Amino acid sequence: MKLYGYFRSGTSHRVRIALNLKGLDYESMSVNLAQDQQLEPEFKALNPQGLVPVLQTNDLQLFQSPAILEWLEETYPDTSLLPKDSAGRMRVRALSAMIGCDIHPINNRRILQYLRNELSVEEEQVKLWCQRWINDGFTALEKLLAEDKERGDFCYGDSPTLVECYLIPQVYSARRFGVDMSAYPIIEAIDKHCHTLQAFIDAEPSNQEDAL
């Protein structure tokens, strides 16, 4: 498999985590978003949206990280990232969607570049924009995690699920944008625990070959 992505892309980061947790071998193919390589014809032949990540297999070209994560779960179920029961799967998917649908999309590079370049928003205001939506999402997530008395060291149970694939890249992004993470002790503890696991360490942006 080949994973086309960028070291600091949150969506690429979440797919790296899932691949690593499942113990799958893949080749990282760098698409430099800072140089707009995702908009070049060569990459748009892989994904007409011009977005990373793209996961290429012998038979398939997969895009959109939520679909990639679900495909990995269905294709390589031995190390499952979803609970066995339907209620558990619903909760994991809901927590994941809080991050993947309601926090990340409005803070991704396309949106921020539009604010900067088209609307001439000052950088400090862009930073405040990011902080606002991350804080809103993390406040709700922290509350839900605190109310779950059966939760172990992770967002659900005692092993990583799809939620961590979404959460850990978002925590990385939150720190980049200066969010005060001390307001979210449970999220911080989960992030710290995840970084005792090699799958998460290896997926870290700073550990990628294209890290700048």
PDB file of C-alpha atoms in Angstrom:
ATOM      1  CA  MET A   1       0.000   0.000   0.000  1.00  0.00           C
ATOM      2  CA  LYS A   2       1.035   3.596  -0.639  1.00  0.00           C
ATOM      3  CA  LEU A   3      -0.230   6.426   1.540  1.00  0.00           C
ATOM      4  CA  TYR A   4      -0.163   9.814  -0.151  1.00  0.00           C
ATOM      5  CA  GLY A   5      -0.191  12.440   2.560  1.00  0.00           C
ATOM      6  CA  TYR A   6       1.583  15.268   4.330  1.00  0.00           C
ATOM      7  CA  PHE A   7       3.359  15.041   7.667  1.00  0.00           C
ATOM      8  CA  ARG A   8       1.251  17.767   9.318  1.00  0.00           C
ATOM      9  CA  SER A   9      -2.080  16.864   7.716  1.00  0.00           C
ATOM     10  CA  GLY A  10      -4.487  15.748  10.437  1.00  0.00           C
ATOM     11  CA  THR A  11      -6.349  13.461   8.050  1.00  0.00           C
ATOM     12  CA  SER A  12      -3.105  11.808   6.934  1.00  0.00           C
ATOM     13  CA  HIS A  13      -2.053  11.496  10.579  1.00  0.00           C
ATOM     14  CA  ARG A  14      -5.254   9.655  11.523  1.00  0.00           C
ATOM     15  CA  VAL A  15      -4.798   7.125   8.712  1.00  0.00           C
ATOM     16  CA  ARG A  16      -1.164   6.545   9.722  1.00  0.00           C
ATOM     17  CA  ILE A  17      -2.325   5.747  13.260  1.00  0.00           C
ATOM     18  CA  ALA A  18      -4.885   3.213  12.030  1.00  0.00           C
ATOM     19  CA  LEU A  19      -2.397   1.533   9.682  1.00  0.00           C
ATOM     20  CA  ASN A  20       0.140   1.299  12.498  1.00  0.00           C
ATOM     21  CA  LEU A  21      -2.363  -0.032  15.041  1.00  0.00           C
ATOM     22  CA  LYS A  22      -3.318  -2.756  12.580  1.00  0.00           C
ATOM     23  CA  GLY A  23       0.346  -3.581  11.904  1.00  0.00           C
ATOM     24  CA  LEU A  24       0.085  -2.950   8.170  1.00  0.00           C
ATOM     25  CA  ASP A  25       3.047  -2.119   5.967  1.00  0.00           C
ATOM     26  CA  TYR A  26       2.760   0.916   3.722  1.00  0.00           C
ATOM     27  CA  GLU A  27       4.957   3.327   1.832  1.00  0.00           C
ATOM     28  CA  SER A  28       4.590   7.007   2.627  1.00  0.00           C
ATOM     29  CA  MET A  29       4.358   9.255  -0.424  1.00  0.00           C
ATOM     30  CA  SER A  30       4.802  12.931   0.434  1.00  0.00           C
ATOM     31  CA  VAL A  31       2.445  15.519  -1.044  1.00  0.00           C
ATOM     32  CA  ASN A  32       3.740  18.915   0.058  1.00  0.00           C
ATOM     33  CA  LEU A  33       0.696  21.007   0.933  1.00  0.00           C
ATOM     34  CA  ALA A  34       2.878  24.038   1.673  1.00  0.00           C
ATOM     35  CA  GLN A  35       3.899  23.992  -1.998  1.00  0.00           C
ATOM     36  CA  ASP A  36       0.359  23.152  -3.224  1.00  0.00           C
ATOM     37  CA  GLN A  37       1.467  19.850  -4.721  1.00  0.00           C
ATOM     38  CA  GLN A  38      -2.036  18.544  -4.023  1.00  0.00           C
ATOM     39  CA  LEU A  39      -3.317  20.863  -6.772  1.00  0.00           C
ATOM     40  CA  GLU A  40      -0.939  19.621  -9.447  1.00  0.00           C
ATOM     41  CA  PRO A  41      -2.343  17.451 -12.269  1.00  0.00           C
ATOM     42  CA  GLU A  42      -0.294  14.423 -11.199  1.00  0.00           C
ATOM     43  CA  PHE A  43      -1.949  14.292  -7.788  1.00  0.00           C
ATOM     44  CA  LYS A  44      -5.383  15.316  -9.048  1.00  0.00           C
ATOM     45  CA  ALA A  45      -5.258  12.230 -11.247  1.00  0.00           C
ATOM     46  CA  LEU A  46      -5.297  10.292  -7.962  1.00  0.00           C
ATOM     47  CA  ASN A  47      -7.926  12.464  -6.268  1.00  0.00           C
ATOM     48  CA  PRO A  48      -9.794  15.102  -8.289  1.00  0.00           C
ATOM     49  CA  GLN A  49     -10.612  16.935  -5.037  1.00  0.00           C
ATOM     50  CA  GLY A  50      -6.934  17.684  -4.574  1.00  0.00           C
ATOM     51  CA  LEU A  51      -7.021  16.521  -0.963  1.00  0.00           C
ATOM     52  CA  VAL A  52      -4.883  14.155   1.083  1.00  0.00           C
ATOM     53  CA  PRO A  53      -4.793  11.396   2.090  1.00  0.00           C
ATOM     54  CA  VAL A  54      -5.070   8.879  -0.695  1.00  0.00           C
ATOM     55  CA  LEU A  55      -4.432   5.213   0.073  1.00  0.00           C
ATOM     56  CA  GLN A  56      -3.451   3.211  -2.981  1.00  0.00           C
ATOM     57  CA  THR A  57      -3.587  -0.589  -3.027  1.00  0.00           C
ATOM     58  CA  ASN A  58      -3.091  -3.072  -5.845  1.00  0.00           C
ATOM     59  CA  ASP A  59      -6.786  -2.882  -6.688  1.00  0.00           C
ATOM     60  CA  LEU A  60      -8.146   0.321  -5.159  1.00  0.00           C
ATOM     61  CA  GLN A  61      -7.537   4.027  -4.839  1.00  0.00           C
ATOM     62  CA  LEU A  62      -9.115   5.176  -1.598  1.00  0.00           C
ATOM     63  CA  PHE A  63      -9.807   8.752  -0.562  1.00  0.00           C
ATOM     64  CA  GLN A  64     -11.601  10.564   2.283  1.00  0.00           C
ATOM     65  CA  SER A  65     -10.077   9.486   5.596  1.00  0.00           C
ATOM     66  CA  PRO A  66     -13.355   8.362   7.269  1.00  0.00           C
ATOM     67  CA  ALA A  67     -13.988   5.989   4.360  1.00  0.00           C
ATOM     68  CA  ILE A  68     -10.369   4.799   4.448  1.00  0.00           C
ATOM     69  CA  LEU A  69     -10.609   4.066   8.175  1.00  0.00           C
ATOM     70  CA  GLU A  70     -13.845   2.116   7.723  1.00  0.00           C
ATOM     71  CA  TRP A  71     -12.346   0.196   4.787  1.00  0.00           C
ATOM     72  CA  LEU A  72      -9.305  -0.722   6.891  1.00  0.00           C
ATOM     73  CA  GLU A  73     -11.609  -1.896   9.676  1.00  0.00           C
ATOM     74  CA  GLU A  74     -13.639  -4.073   7.315  1.00  0.00           C
ATOM     75  CA  THR A  75     -10.657  -5.407   5.381  1.00  0.00           C
ATOM     76  CA  TYR A  76      -8.313  -6.020   8.330  1.00  0.00           C
ATOM     77  CA  PRO A  77     -10.639  -6.838  11.260  1.00  0.00           C
ATOM     78  CA  ASP A  78      -8.157  -8.869  13.337  1.00  0.00           C
ATOM     79  CA  THR A  79      -7.021  -5.789  15.254  1.00  0.00           C
ATOM     80  CA  SER A  80     -10.396  -4.127  15.575  1.00  0.00           C
ATOM     81  CA  LEU A  81     -10.799  -0.402  16.172  1.00  0.00           C
ATOM     82  CA  LEU A  82     -14.527  -0.715  16.818  1.00  0.00           C
ATOM     83  CA  PRO A  83     -16.327  -2.341  19.771  1.00  0.00           C
ATOM     84  CA  LYS A  84     -18.199  -5.585  19.188  1.00  0.00           C
ATOM     85  CA  ASP A  85     -21.600  -4.312  20.303  1.00  0.00           C
ATOM     86  CA  SER A  86     -23.748  -1.961  18.222  1.00  0.00           C
ATOM     87  CA  ALA A  87     -24.145   0.594  21.029  1.00  0.00           C
ATOM     88  CA  GLY A  88     -20.376   0.722  21.485  1.00  0.00           C
ATOM     89  CA  ARG A  89     -19.786   1.116  17.765  1.00  0.00           C
ATOM     90  CA  MET A  90     -22.330   3.939  17.672  1.00  0.00           C
ATOM     91  CA  ARG A  91     -20.584   5.782  20.520  1.00  0.00           C
ATOM     92  CA  VAL A  92     -17.135   5.389  18.973  1.00  0.00           C
ATOM     93  CA  ARG A  93     -18.410   6.640  15.633  1.00  0.00           C
ATOM     94  CA  ALA A  94     -20.226   9.553  17.291  1.00  0.00           C
ATOM     95  CA  LEU A  95     -17.166  10.660  19.265  1.00  0.00           C
ATOM     96  CA  SER A  96     -15.083  10.340  16.100  1.00  0.00           C
ATOM     97  CA  ALA A  97     -17.578  12.437  14.147  1.00  0.00           C
ATOM     98  CA  MET A  98     -17.436  15.204  16.755  1.00  0.00           C
ATOM     99  CA  ILE A  99     -13.818  15.666  15.734  1.00  0.00           C
ATOM    100  CA  GLY A 100     -13.897  14.593  12.101  1.00  0.00           C
ATOM    101  CA  CYS A 101     -17.076  16.504  11.167  1.00  0.00           C
ATOM    102  CA  ASP A 102     -17.374  19.391  13.617  1.00  0.00           C
ATOM    103  CA  ILE A 103     -13.824  20.463  14.556  1.00  0.00           C
ATOM    104  CA  HIS A 104     -11.320  19.530  11.882  1.00  0.00           C
ATOM    105  CA  PRO A 105     -13.078  20.618   8.655  1.00  0.00           C
ATOM    106  CA  ILE A 106     -13.479  24.257   9.666  1.00  0.00           C
ATOM    107  CA  ASN A 107      -9.841  24.475  10.780  1.00  0.00           C
ATOM    108  CA  ASN A 108      -8.169  22.724   7.860  1.00  0.00           C
ATOM    109  CA  ARG A 109      -5.716  24.408   5.534  1.00  0.00           C
ATOM    110  CA  ARG A 110      -8.198  25.235   2.768  1.00  0.00           C
ATOM    111  CA  ILE A 111     -10.395  27.188   5.150  1.00  0.00           C
ATOM    112  CA  LEU A 112      -7.513  28.982   6.832  1.00  0.00           C
ATOM    113  CA  GLN A 113      -5.949  29.930   3.493  1.00  0.00           C
ATOM    114  CA  TYR A 114      -9.279  31.379   2.392  1.00  0.00           C
ATOM    115  CA  LEU A 115      -9.460  33.447   5.578  1.00  0.00           C
ATOM    116  CA  ARG A 116      -5.897  34.674   5.058  1.00  0.00           C
ATOM    117  CA  ASN A 117      -5.780  35.213   1.310  1.00  0.00           C
ATOM    118  CA  GLU A 118      -9.342  35.965   0.206  1.00  0.00           C
ATOM    119  CA  LEU A 119     -10.752  37.705   3.272  1.00  0.00           C
ATOM    120  CA  SER A 120      -7.441  39.269   4.447  1.00  0.00           C
ATOM    121  CA  VAL A 121      -7.938  38.061   8.016  1.00  0.00           C
ATOM    122  CA  GLU A 122      -4.967  38.794  10.279  1.00  0.00           C
ATOM    123  CA  GLU A 123      -2.977  35.822  11.523  1.00  0.00           C
ATOM    124  CA  GLU A 124      -3.929  36.426  15.155  1.00  0.00           C
ATOM    125  CA  GLN A 125      -7.600  36.334  14.176  1.00  0.00           C
ATOM    126  CA  VAL A 126      -7.060  33.110  12.241  1.00  0.00           C
ATOM    127  CA  LYS A 127      -5.527  31.637  15.387  1.00  0.00           C
ATOM    128  CA  LEU A 128      -8.523  32.763  17.449  1.00  0.00           C
ATOM    129  CA  TRP A 129     -10.848  31.185  14.870  1.00  0.00           C
ATOM    130  CA  CYS A 130      -9.080  27.835  15.296  1.00  0.00           C
ATOM    131  CA  GLN A 131      -9.067  28.091  19.068  1.00  0.00           C
ATOM    132  CA  ARG A 132     -12.794  28.850  19.159  1.00  0.00           C
ATOM    133  CA  TRP A 133     -13.909  25.748  17.290  1.00  0.00           C
ATOM    134  CA  ILE A 134     -11.385  23.421  18.911  1.00  0.00           C
ATOM    135  CA  ASN A 135     -12.400  24.656  22.372  1.00  0.00           C
ATOM    136  CA  ASP A 136     -16.091  24.208  21.578  1.00  0.00           C
ATOM    137  CA  GLY A 137     -15.550  20.625  20.441  1.00  0.00           C
ATOM    138  CA  PHE A 138     -13.111  19.662  23.179  1.00  0.00           C
ATOM    139  CA  THR A 139     -15.383  21.094  25.895  1.00  0.00           C
ATOM    140  CA  ALA A 140     -18.209  18.808  24.792  1.00  0.00           C
ATOM    141  CA  LEU A 141     -15.913  15.823  24.294  1.00  0.00           C
ATOM    142  CA  GLU A 142     -14.310  16.268  27.731  1.00  0.00           C
ATOM    143  CA  LYS A 143     -17.772  16.290  29.331  1.00  0.00           C
ATOM    144  CA  LEU A 144     -18.836  13.101  27.555  1.00  0.00           C
ATOM    145  CA  LEU A 145     -15.619  11.351  28.540  1.00  0.00           C
ATOM    146  CA  ALA A 146     -15.993  12.453  32.181  1.00  0.00           C
ATOM    147  CA  GLU A 147     -19.540  11.072  32.305  1.00  0.00           C
ATOM    148  CA  ASP A 148     -18.463   7.629  31.050  1.00  0.00           C
ATOM    149  CA  LYS A 149     -17.704   5.791  34.289  1.00  0.00           C
ATOM    150  CA  GLU A 150     -16.820   2.565  32.469  1.00  0.00           C
ATOM    151  CA  ARG A 151     -14.127   4.179  30.342  1.00  0.00           C
ATOM    152  CA  GLY A 152     -10.562   2.906  30.728  1.00  0.00           C
ATOM    153  CA  ASP A 153      -7.372   4.647  29.582  1.00  0.00           C
ATOM    154  CA  PHE A 154      -8.843   5.580  26.212  1.00  0.00           C
ATOM    155  CA  CYS A 155     -11.960   7.313  24.926  1.00  0.00           C
ATOM    156  CA  TYR A 156     -13.842   4.023  24.972  1.00  0.00           C
ATOM    157  CA  GLY A 157     -12.762   1.006  26.991  1.00  0.00           C
ATOM    158  CA  ASP A 158      -9.221  -0.175  27.533  1.00  0.00           C
ATOM    159  CA  SER A 159      -7.785  -0.151  24.013  1.00  0.00           C
ATOM    160  CA  PRO A 160      -7.493   2.369  21.179  1.00  0.00           C
ATOM    161  CA  THR A 161     -10.447   2.736  18.849  1.00  0.00           C
ATOM    162  CA  LEU A 162     -11.225   4.930  15.870  1.00  0.00           C
ATOM    163  CA  VAL A 163     -11.738   7.818  18.297  1.00  0.00           C
ATOM    164  CA  GLU A 164      -8.016   7.987  19.061  1.00  0.00           C
ATOM    165  CA  CYS A 165      -7.257   8.025  15.327  1.00  0.00           C
ATOM    166  CA  TYR A 166      -9.220  11.272  15.176  1.00  0.00           C
ATOM    167  CA  LEU A 167      -8.380  12.707  18.582  1.00  0.00           C
ATOM    168  CA  ILE A 168      -4.585  12.520  18.692  1.00  0.00           C
ATOM    169  CA  PRO A 169      -4.076  14.496  15.441  1.00  0.00           C
ATOM    170  CA  GLN A 170      -6.588  17.068  16.695  1.00  0.00           C
ATOM    171  CA  VAL A 171      -4.675  17.452  19.957  1.00  0.00           C
ATOM    172  CA  TYR A 172      -1.502  18.001  17.919  1.00  0.00           C
ATOM    173  CA  SER A 173      -3.327  20.681  15.930  1.00  0.00           C
ATOM    174  CA  ALA A 174      -4.747  22.262  19.086  1.00  0.00           C
ATOM    175  CA  ARG A 175      -1.259  22.724  20.486  1.00  0.00           C
ATOM    176  CA  ARG A 176      -0.085  24.235  17.196  1.00  0.00           C
ATOM    177  CA  PHE A 177      -2.819  26.844  17.469  1.00  0.00           C
ATOM    178  CA  GLY A 178      -2.123  27.641  21.100  1.00  0.00           C
ATOM    179  CA  VAL A 179      -5.154  25.998  22.734  1.00  0.00           C
ATOM    180  CA  ASP A 180      -4.803  25.730  26.516  1.00  0.00           C
ATOM    181  CA  MET A 181      -4.957  21.969  26.896  1.00  0.00           C
ATOM    182  CA  SER A 182      -4.921  22.155  30.704  1.00  0.00           C
ATOM    183  CA  ALA A 183      -8.668  22.804  30.408  1.00  0.00           C
ATOM    184  CA  TYR A 184      -9.071  19.236  29.147  1.00  0.00           C
ATOM    185  CA  PRO A 185      -7.318  16.920  31.631  1.00  0.00           C
ATOM    186  CA  ILE A 186      -9.002  13.732  30.391  1.00  0.00           C
ATOM    187  CA  ILE A 187      -8.125  14.433  26.766  1.00  0.00           C
ATOM    188  CA  GLU A 188      -4.575  15.265  27.829  1.00  0.00           C
ATOM    189  CA  ALA A 189      -4.313  12.008  29.799  1.00  0.00           C
ATOM    190  CA  ILE A 190      -5.559   9.973  26.814  1.00  0.00           C
ATOM    191  CA  ASP A 191      -3.068  11.718  24.533  1.00  0.00           C
ATOM    192  CA  LYS A 192      -0.249  11.014  26.991  1.00  0.00           C
ATOM    193  CA  HIS A 193      -1.231   7.361  27.275  1.00  0.00           C
ATOM    194  CA  CYS A 194      -1.456   6.963  23.505  1.00  0.00           C
ATOM    195  CA  HIS A 195       2.096   8.252  23.199  1.00  0.00           C
ATOM    196  CA  THR A 196       3.361   5.313  25.230  1.00  0.00           C
ATOM    197  CA  LEU A 197       2.337   3.121  22.264  1.00  0.00           C
ATOM    198  CA  GLN A 198       4.678   2.738  19.303  1.00  0.00           C
ATOM    199  CA  ALA A 199       1.862   2.961  16.753  1.00  0.00           C
ATOM    200  CA  PHE A 200       1.150   6.542  17.834  1.00  0.00           C
ATOM    201  CA  ILE A 201       4.808   7.498  18.214  1.00  0.00           C
ATOM    202  CA  ASP A 202       5.592   6.306  14.689  1.00  0.00           C
ATOM    203  CA  ALA A 203       2.608   8.216  13.299  1.00  0.00           C
ATOM    204  CA  GLU A 204       3.671  11.535  14.854  1.00  0.00           C
ATOM    205  CA  PRO A 205       4.185  14.354  12.330  1.00  0.00           C
ATOM    206  CA  SER A 206       7.714  15.023  13.611  1.00  0.00           C
ATOM    207  CA  ASN A 207       8.660  11.401  12.871  1.00  0.00           C
ATOM    208  CA  GLN A 208       7.723  11.549   9.178  1.00  0.00           C
ATOM    209  CA  GLU A 209      10.369  11.749   6.469  1.00  0.00           C
ATOM    210  CA  ASP A 210       8.834  14.917   5.008  1.00  0.00           C
ATOM    211  CA  ALA A 211       8.697  16.735   8.372  1.00  0.00           C
ATOM    212  CA  LEU A 212      10.027  20.257   7.975  1.00  0.00           C
TER     213      LEU A 212
END
